[in-house]
Amino acid sequence: MGEKKKYIIDTSAILSGKLNIWENDYIYPDSVIKEIRSGSLEKILEVADIKTCSPDPEYIKMAGEAALKTGDYHVLSSTDIDVIALAIELNGIIITDDYAIQNVARYCGIEYTEGGISGIKKNIIWKYRCTGCHKIYNEYRKICPVCGHEVKRYSKK
């Protein structure tokens, strides 16, 4: 018999209400509790046999670097990075409805599944284009240093 699969869940998966927390072995980062605002959900997580742990800093760094490469870093919370890091560290399967987490997971070769909505179908590498002068950047920036207009994210084809 093989090793039991580890499911790493993020806040969106918990809030979807579609997880059967009594059937599978779920793990979530300690930081997920900070994102949950409902006392009843917090109590359910305490009663259910769901493990919590914090990812090793080495894996947090790896997850952050991958998010920078895909262009998703600035839209991910530190909890999202923790979810990805735990999946790398534990060779787990992520359950999330967050497209940015799915995109970074896909980039890293991490298996993921949706919590309640349909997931992404292909890798996305984001670029950034100034709305004024149309200069293109590889890294996130809010304002164009050339003309001062807002910079918007778009999918590289």
PDB file of C-alpha atoms in Angstrom:
ATOM      1  CA  MET A   1       0.000   0.000   0.000  1.00  0.00           C
ATOM      2  CA  GLY A   2       1.258   3.461  -0.870  1.00  0.00           C
ATOM      3  CA  GLU A   3       1.547   6.450   1.377  1.00  0.00           C
ATOM      4  CA  LYS A   4      -1.755   8.203   2.098  1.00  0.00           C
ATOM      5  CA  LYS A   5      -2.231  11.404   0.103  1.00  0.00           C
ATOM      6  CA  LYS A   6      -1.897  14.667   1.972  1.00  0.00           C
ATOM      7  CA  TYR A   7      -4.397  17.379   1.073  1.00  0.00           C
ATOM      8  CA  ILE A   8      -3.286  20.942   1.754  1.00  0.00           C
ATOM      9  CA  ILE A   9      -6.322  23.218   2.071  1.00  0.00           C
ATOM     10  CA  ASP A  10      -6.500  26.970   1.834  1.00  0.00           C
ATOM     11  CA  THR A  11      -9.060  29.393   3.188  1.00  0.00           C
ATOM     12  CA  SER A  12     -11.214  29.334   0.020  1.00  0.00           C
ATOM     13  CA  ALA A  13     -11.551  25.540   0.234  1.00  0.00           C
ATOM     14  CA  ILE A  14     -12.703  25.760   3.850  1.00  0.00           C
ATOM     15  CA  LEU A  15     -15.128  28.616   3.172  1.00  0.00           C
ATOM     16  CA  SER A  16     -16.638  26.807   0.155  1.00  0.00           C
ATOM     17  CA  GLY A  17     -18.283  24.363   2.568  1.00  0.00           C
ATOM     18  CA  LYS A  18     -17.770  21.545   0.049  1.00  0.00           C
ATOM     19  CA  LEU A  19     -15.025  19.675   1.887  1.00  0.00           C
ATOM     20  CA  ASN A  20     -15.928  16.561   3.778  1.00  0.00           C
ATOM     21  CA  ILE A  21     -13.579  17.246   6.654  1.00  0.00           C
ATOM     22  CA  TRP A  22     -14.420  13.916   8.259  1.00  0.00           C
ATOM     23  CA  GLU A  23     -13.298  11.708   5.332  1.00  0.00           C
ATOM     24  CA  ASN A  24      -9.836  12.816   4.236  1.00  0.00           C
ATOM     25  CA  ASP A  25      -6.533  13.743   5.811  1.00  0.00           C
ATOM     26  CA  TYR A  26      -6.340  17.504   5.459  1.00  0.00           C
ATOM     27  CA  ILE A  27      -3.535  19.807   6.506  1.00  0.00           C
ATOM     28  CA  TYR A  28      -3.632  23.573   6.547  1.00  0.00           C
ATOM     29  CA  PRO A  29      -1.040  26.198   7.447  1.00  0.00           C
ATOM     30  CA  ASP A  30      -1.402  27.789  10.876  1.00  0.00           C
ATOM     31  CA  SER A  31      -1.859  31.106   9.067  1.00  0.00           C
ATOM     32  CA  VAL A  32      -5.227  29.985   7.586  1.00  0.00           C
ATOM     33  CA  ILE A  33      -6.909  30.551  10.963  1.00  0.00           C
ATOM     34  CA  LYS A  34      -5.961  34.248  10.731  1.00  0.00           C
ATOM     35  CA  GLU A  35      -7.899  34.531   7.451  1.00  0.00           C
ATOM     36  CA  ILE A  36     -11.039  32.841   8.786  1.00  0.00           C
ATOM     37  CA  ARG A  37     -13.413  35.363  10.309  1.00  0.00           C
ATOM     38  CA  SER A  38     -16.177  32.993  11.451  1.00  0.00           C
ATOM     39  CA  GLY A  39     -16.027  31.608  14.975  1.00  0.00           C
ATOM     40  CA  SER A  40     -18.136  28.584  13.988  1.00  0.00           C
ATOM     41  CA  LEU A  41     -15.713  27.592  11.227  1.00  0.00           C
ATOM     42  CA  GLU A  42     -12.818  27.935  13.622  1.00  0.00           C
ATOM     43  CA  LYS A  43     -14.617  25.616  16.073  1.00  0.00           C
ATOM     44  CA  ILE A  44     -15.295  23.045  13.329  1.00  0.00           C
ATOM     45  CA  LEU A  45     -11.614  23.037  12.399  1.00  0.00           C
ATOM     46  CA  GLU A  46     -10.708  22.483  16.037  1.00  0.00           C
ATOM     47  CA  VAL A  47     -13.158  19.562  16.393  1.00  0.00           C
ATOM     48  CA  ALA A  48     -12.238  17.928  13.071  1.00  0.00           C
ATOM     49  CA  ASP A  49      -9.029  15.976  13.027  1.00  0.00           C
ATOM     50  CA  ILE A  50      -7.259  18.402  10.711  1.00  0.00           C
ATOM     51  CA  LYS A  51      -3.564  18.892  11.205  1.00  0.00           C
ATOM     52  CA  THR A  52      -1.967  22.304  11.169  1.00  0.00           C
ATOM     53  CA  CYS A  53       1.655  23.080  10.598  1.00  0.00           C
ATOM     54  CA  SER A  54       3.924  25.833   9.410  1.00  0.00           C
ATOM     55  CA  PRO A  55       6.073  25.313   6.341  1.00  0.00           C
ATOM     56  CA  ASP A  56       9.834  25.376   6.625  1.00  0.00           C
ATOM     57  CA  PRO A  57      11.339  28.751   5.575  1.00  0.00           C
ATOM     58  CA  GLU A  58      13.245  27.006   2.758  1.00  0.00           C
ATOM     59  CA  TYR A  59       9.942  25.998   1.136  1.00  0.00           C
ATOM     60  CA  ILE A  60       8.380  29.412   1.741  1.00  0.00           C
ATOM     61  CA  LYS A  61      11.289  30.872  -0.225  1.00  0.00           C
ATOM     62  CA  MET A  62      10.789  28.334  -3.036  1.00  0.00           C
ATOM     63  CA  ALA A  63       7.061  29.101  -3.223  1.00  0.00           C
ATOM     64  CA  GLY A  64       7.719  32.852  -3.270  1.00  0.00           C
ATOM     65  CA  GLU A  65      10.287  32.519  -6.054  1.00  0.00           C
ATOM     66  CA  ALA A  66       7.866  30.450  -8.144  1.00  0.00           C
ATOM     67  CA  ALA A  67       5.122  33.053  -7.596  1.00  0.00           C
ATOM     68  CA  LEU A  68       7.511  35.784  -8.765  1.00  0.00           C
ATOM     69  CA  LYS A  69       8.264  33.803 -11.939  1.00  0.00           C
ATOM     70  CA  THR A  70       4.574  33.375 -12.801  1.00  0.00           C
ATOM     71  CA  GLY A  71       3.762  36.988 -11.928  1.00  0.00           C
ATOM     72  CA  ASP A  72       1.305  35.999  -9.198  1.00  0.00           C
ATOM     73  CA  TYR A  73       3.373  37.076  -6.194  1.00  0.00           C
ATOM     74  CA  HIS A  74       1.704  40.439  -5.626  1.00  0.00           C
ATOM     75  CA  VAL A  75      -1.821  38.925  -5.578  1.00  0.00           C
ATOM     76  CA  LEU A  76      -0.975  36.118  -3.133  1.00  0.00           C
ATOM     77  CA  SER A  77      -1.220  36.545   0.629  1.00  0.00           C
ATOM     78  CA  SER A  78       1.421  35.149   2.958  1.00  0.00           C
ATOM     79  CA  THR A  79      -1.102  32.407   3.811  1.00  0.00           C
ATOM     80  CA  ASP A  80      -1.368  31.521   0.104  1.00  0.00           C
ATOM     81  CA  ILE A  81       2.426  31.241  -0.073  1.00  0.00           C
ATOM     82  CA  ASP A  82       2.309  29.008   3.032  1.00  0.00           C
ATOM     83  CA  VAL A  83      -0.211  26.697   1.308  1.00  0.00           C
ATOM     84  CA  ILE A  84       2.055  26.341  -1.734  1.00  0.00           C
ATOM     85  CA  ALA A  85       5.131  25.881   0.473  1.00  0.00           C
ATOM     86  CA  LEU A  86       3.446  23.109   2.489  1.00  0.00           C
ATOM     87  CA  ALA A  87       2.445  21.326  -0.708  1.00  0.00           C
ATOM     88  CA  ILE A  88       6.060  21.455  -1.919  1.00  0.00           C
ATOM     89  CA  GLU A  89       7.420  20.333   1.447  1.00  0.00           C
ATOM     90  CA  LEU A  90       4.913  17.510   2.043  1.00  0.00           C
ATOM     91  CA  ASN A  91       4.403  16.545  -1.608  1.00  0.00           C
ATOM     92  CA  GLY A  92       0.721  17.267  -1.025  1.00  0.00           C
ATOM     93  CA  ILE A  93      -2.287  18.019  -3.184  1.00  0.00           C
ATOM     94  CA  ILE A  94      -3.662  21.552  -2.846  1.00  0.00           C
ATOM     95  CA  ILE A  95      -7.415  22.101  -2.616  1.00  0.00           C
ATOM     96  CA  THR A  96      -8.223  25.692  -3.561  1.00  0.00           C
ATOM     97  CA  ASP A  97     -10.505  27.885  -5.647  1.00  0.00           C
ATOM     98  CA  ASP A  98      -7.811  30.568  -5.864  1.00  0.00           C
ATOM     99  CA  TYR A  99      -6.577  30.821  -9.469  1.00  0.00           C
ATOM    100  CA  ALA A 100      -3.255  32.381  -8.467  1.00  0.00           C
ATOM    101  CA  ILE A 101      -2.495  29.477  -6.108  1.00  0.00           C
ATOM    102  CA  GLN A 102      -3.523  27.023  -8.843  1.00  0.00           C
ATOM    103  CA  ASN A 103      -1.291  28.796 -11.352  1.00  0.00           C
ATOM    104  CA  VAL A 104       1.791  28.684  -9.111  1.00  0.00           C
ATOM    105  CA  ALA A 105       1.037  25.067  -8.165  1.00  0.00           C
ATOM    106  CA  ARG A 106       0.792  24.131 -11.834  1.00  0.00           C
ATOM    107  CA  TYR A 107       4.073  25.942 -12.546  1.00  0.00           C
ATOM    108  CA  CYS A 108       5.757  23.966  -9.717  1.00  0.00           C
ATOM    109  CA  GLY A 109       4.283  20.646 -10.832  1.00  0.00           C
ATOM    110  CA  ILE A 110       2.143  20.404  -7.683  1.00  0.00           C
ATOM    111  CA  GLU A 111      -1.121  18.534  -8.020  1.00  0.00           C
ATOM    112  CA  TYR A 112      -4.192  20.620  -7.159  1.00  0.00           C
ATOM    113  CA  THR A 113      -7.937  20.296  -7.244  1.00  0.00           C
ATOM    114  CA  GLU A 114     -10.723  22.831  -7.008  1.00  0.00           C
ATOM    115  CA  GLY A 115     -12.764  23.273  -3.867  1.00  0.00           C
ATOM    116  CA  GLY A 116     -15.979  24.326  -5.545  1.00  0.00           C
ATOM    117  CA  ILE A 117     -15.413  26.133  -8.845  1.00  0.00           C
ATOM    118  CA  SER A 118     -13.731  25.092 -12.065  1.00  0.00           C
ATOM    119  CA  GLY A 119      -9.946  25.522 -12.044  1.00  0.00           C
ATOM    120  CA  ILE A 120      -7.406  26.914 -14.477  1.00  0.00           C
ATOM    121  CA  LYS A 121      -6.720  24.942 -17.657  1.00  0.00           C
ATOM    122  CA  LYS A 122      -3.237  26.160 -18.603  1.00  0.00           C
ATOM    123  CA  ASN A 123      -0.167  27.824 -17.147  1.00  0.00           C
ATOM    124  CA  ILE A 124      -0.329  31.598 -17.045  1.00  0.00           C
ATOM    125  CA  ILE A 125       2.733  33.821 -17.104  1.00  0.00           C
ATOM    126  CA  TRP A 126       1.753  37.405 -16.363  1.00  0.00           C
ATOM    127  CA  LYS A 127       3.220  40.520 -17.952  1.00  0.00           C
ATOM    128  CA  TYR A 128       2.474  44.124 -17.072  1.00  0.00           C
ATOM    129  CA  ARG A 129       1.562  46.919 -19.518  1.00  0.00           C
ATOM    130  CA  CYS A 130       1.399  50.624 -18.849  1.00  0.00           C
ATOM    131  CA  THR A 131      -2.032  52.068 -19.636  1.00  0.00           C
ATOM    132  CA  GLY A 132      -0.402  55.301 -20.842  1.00  0.00           C
ATOM    133  CA  CYS A 133       2.760  54.639 -22.861  1.00  0.00           C
ATOM    134  CA  HIS A 134       2.115  50.866 -23.265  1.00  0.00           C
ATOM    135  CA  LYS A 135       5.599  49.914 -22.067  1.00  0.00           C
ATOM    136  CA  ILE A 136       5.702  46.246 -21.052  1.00  0.00           C
ATOM    137  CA  TYR A 137       7.302  45.013 -17.827  1.00  0.00           C
ATOM    138  CA  ASN A 138       8.119  41.493 -16.650  1.00  0.00           C
ATOM    139  CA  GLU A 139       7.775  42.369 -12.955  1.00  0.00           C
ATOM    140  CA  TYR A 140       4.840  43.841 -11.090  1.00  0.00           C
ATOM    141  CA  ARG A 141       4.744  47.580 -10.607  1.00  0.00           C
ATOM    142  CA  LYS A 142       1.792  49.737  -9.758  1.00  0.00           C
ATOM    143  CA  ILE A 143       2.877  52.911 -11.582  1.00  0.00           C
ATOM    144  CA  CYS A 144       4.901  53.247 -14.780  1.00  0.00           C
ATOM    145  CA  PRO A 145       8.253  54.922 -14.055  1.00  0.00           C
ATOM    146  CA  VAL A 146       8.322  56.280 -17.627  1.00  0.00           C
ATOM    147  CA  CYS A 147       5.010  58.174 -17.759  1.00  0.00           C
ATOM    148  CA  GLY A 148       3.377  57.769 -14.339  1.00  0.00           C
ATOM    149  CA  HIS A 149       0.258  55.927 -15.525  1.00  0.00           C
ATOM    150  CA  GLU A 150      -1.192  52.816 -13.901  1.00  0.00           C
ATOM    151  CA  VAL A 151       0.278  49.456 -14.940  1.00  0.00           C
ATOM    152  CA  LYS A 152      -2.155  46.566 -15.588  1.00  0.00           C
ATOM    153  CA  ARG A 153      -1.518  42.831 -15.559  1.00  0.00           C
ATOM    154  CA  TYR A 154      -2.215  40.714 -18.662  1.00  0.00           C
ATOM    155  CA  SER A 155      -1.634  37.120 -19.670  1.00  0.00           C
ATOM    156  CA  LYS A 156       1.419  36.473 -21.842  1.00  0.00           C
ATOM    157  CA  LYS A 157       0.376  34.392 -24.875  1.00  0.00           C
TER     158      LYS A 157
END
